[in-house]
Backbone as numpy.savetxt, mean C-alpha at the origin, in Angstrom:
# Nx Ny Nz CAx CAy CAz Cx Cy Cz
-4.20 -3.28 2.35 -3.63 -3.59 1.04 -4.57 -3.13 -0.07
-5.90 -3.28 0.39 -6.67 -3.05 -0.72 -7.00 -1.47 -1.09
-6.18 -0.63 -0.05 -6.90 0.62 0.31 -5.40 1.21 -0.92
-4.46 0.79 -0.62 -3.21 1.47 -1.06 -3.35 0.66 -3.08
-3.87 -0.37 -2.78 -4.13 -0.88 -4.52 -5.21 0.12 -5.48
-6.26 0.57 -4.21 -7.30 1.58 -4.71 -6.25 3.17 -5.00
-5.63 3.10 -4.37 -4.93 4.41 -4.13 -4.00 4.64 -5.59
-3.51 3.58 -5.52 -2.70 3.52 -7.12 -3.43 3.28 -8.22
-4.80 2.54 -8.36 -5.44 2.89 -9.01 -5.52 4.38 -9.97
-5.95 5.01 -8.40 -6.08 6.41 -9.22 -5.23 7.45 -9.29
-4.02 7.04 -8.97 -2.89 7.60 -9.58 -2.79 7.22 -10.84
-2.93 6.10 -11.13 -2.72 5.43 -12.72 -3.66 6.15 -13.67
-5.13 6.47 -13.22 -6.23 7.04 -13.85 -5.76 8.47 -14.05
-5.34 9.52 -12.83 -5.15 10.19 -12.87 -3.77 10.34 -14.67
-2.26 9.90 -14.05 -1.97 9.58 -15.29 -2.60 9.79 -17.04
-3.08 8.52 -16.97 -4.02 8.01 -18.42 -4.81 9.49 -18.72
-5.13 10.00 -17.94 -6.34 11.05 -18.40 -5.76 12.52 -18.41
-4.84 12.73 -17.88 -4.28 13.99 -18.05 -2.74 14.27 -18.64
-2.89 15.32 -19.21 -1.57 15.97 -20.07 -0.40 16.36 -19.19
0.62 15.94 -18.49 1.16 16.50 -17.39 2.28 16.64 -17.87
3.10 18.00 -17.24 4.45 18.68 -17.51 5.04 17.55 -16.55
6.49 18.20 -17.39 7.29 16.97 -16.29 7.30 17.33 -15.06
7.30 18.37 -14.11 7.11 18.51 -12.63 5.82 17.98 -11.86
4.86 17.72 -12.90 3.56 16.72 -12.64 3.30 15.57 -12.42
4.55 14.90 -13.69 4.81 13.96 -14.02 6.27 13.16 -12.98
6.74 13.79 -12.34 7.68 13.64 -11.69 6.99 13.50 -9.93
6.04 14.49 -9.78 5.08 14.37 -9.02 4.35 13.07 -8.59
3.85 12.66 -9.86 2.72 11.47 -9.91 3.21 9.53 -9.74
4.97 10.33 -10.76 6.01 8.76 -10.37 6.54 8.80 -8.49
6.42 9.98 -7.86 6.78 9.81 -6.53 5.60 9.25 -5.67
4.56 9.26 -6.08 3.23 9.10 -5.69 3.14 7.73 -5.41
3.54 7.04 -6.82 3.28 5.63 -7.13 4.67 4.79 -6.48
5.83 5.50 -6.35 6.79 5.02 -5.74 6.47 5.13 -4.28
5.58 5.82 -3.72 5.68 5.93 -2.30 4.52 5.02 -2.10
3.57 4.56 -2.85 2.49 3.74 -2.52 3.32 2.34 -3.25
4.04 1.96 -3.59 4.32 0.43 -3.72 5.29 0.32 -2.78
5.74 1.25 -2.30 6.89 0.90 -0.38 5.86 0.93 0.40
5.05 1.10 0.38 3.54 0.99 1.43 3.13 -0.63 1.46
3.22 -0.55 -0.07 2.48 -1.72 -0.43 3.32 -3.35 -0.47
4.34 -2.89 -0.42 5.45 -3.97 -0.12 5.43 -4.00 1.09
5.88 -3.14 2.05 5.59 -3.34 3.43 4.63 -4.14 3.89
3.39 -3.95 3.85 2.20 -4.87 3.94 2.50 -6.32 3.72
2.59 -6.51 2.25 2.62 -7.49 2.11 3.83 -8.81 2.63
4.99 -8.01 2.68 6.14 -8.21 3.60 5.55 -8.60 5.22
4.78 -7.87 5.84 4.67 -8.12 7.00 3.30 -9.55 7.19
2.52 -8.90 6.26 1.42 -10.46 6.16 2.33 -11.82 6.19
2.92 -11.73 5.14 4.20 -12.82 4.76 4.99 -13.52 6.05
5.37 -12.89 6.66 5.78 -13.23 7.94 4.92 -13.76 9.06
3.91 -12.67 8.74 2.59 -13.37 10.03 2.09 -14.63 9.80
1.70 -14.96 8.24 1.69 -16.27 7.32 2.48 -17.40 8.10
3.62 -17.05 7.62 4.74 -17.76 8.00 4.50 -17.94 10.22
4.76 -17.24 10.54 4.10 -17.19 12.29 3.36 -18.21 12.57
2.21 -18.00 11.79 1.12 -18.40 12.32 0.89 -19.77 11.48
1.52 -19.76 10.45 1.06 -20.97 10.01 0.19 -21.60 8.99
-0.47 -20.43 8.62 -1.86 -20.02 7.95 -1.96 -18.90 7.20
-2.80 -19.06 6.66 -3.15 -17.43 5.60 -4.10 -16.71 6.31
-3.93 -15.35 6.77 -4.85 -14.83 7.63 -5.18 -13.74 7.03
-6.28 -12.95 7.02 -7.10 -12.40 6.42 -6.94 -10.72 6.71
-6.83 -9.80 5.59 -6.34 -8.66 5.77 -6.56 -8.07 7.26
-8.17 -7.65 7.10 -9.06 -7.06 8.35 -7.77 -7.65 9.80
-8.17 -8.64 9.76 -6.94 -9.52 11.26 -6.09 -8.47 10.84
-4.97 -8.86 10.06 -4.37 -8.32 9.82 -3.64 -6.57 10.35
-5.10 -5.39 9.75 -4.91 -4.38 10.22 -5.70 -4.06 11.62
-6.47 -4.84 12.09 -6.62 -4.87 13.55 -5.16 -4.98 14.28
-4.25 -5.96 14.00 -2.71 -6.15 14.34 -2.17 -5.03 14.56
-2.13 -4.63 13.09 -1.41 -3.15 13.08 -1.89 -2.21 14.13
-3.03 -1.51 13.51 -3.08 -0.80 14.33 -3.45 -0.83 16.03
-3.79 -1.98 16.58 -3.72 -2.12 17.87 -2.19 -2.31 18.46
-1.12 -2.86 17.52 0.34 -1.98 17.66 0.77 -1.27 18.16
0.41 -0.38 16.96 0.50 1.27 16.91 0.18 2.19 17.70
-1.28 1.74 18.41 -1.67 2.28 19.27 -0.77 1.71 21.11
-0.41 1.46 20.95 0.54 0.40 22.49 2.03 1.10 22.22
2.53 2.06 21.79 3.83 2.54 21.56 3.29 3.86 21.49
């Protein structure tokens, strides 16, 4: 979560600091649209594990989950 919040960060910076045509600019809104479906996902799936488990569990857990998953398929 924190990696994809850093990530939009500097899309946003990027933004703020440069002059962009609209094919740049059209560019940079797909960017930020594809990192908050990232970022909803996440938080969507914590939400549930929350809910699972009972508890608030801590990102790291978290993407150990995932990707030991990911890796089993």
């Amino acid at each position: 979560l924190s990696n994809i919040d850093k990530e939009l960060c500097d899309v946003l910076h990027y933004i703020e600091f440069c002059n962009l045509n609209a094919a740049q600019g059209y560019k940079a809104y797909k960017m930020i649209k594809e990192r908050r479906i990232i970022r909803r996902t996440i938080k969507n799936e914590l939400n549930v594990l929350n809910i699972i488990l009972g508890k608030k569990i801590s990102e790291r857990l978290f993407l150990m989950f995932r990707v030991n998953s990911h890796r089993k398929k």
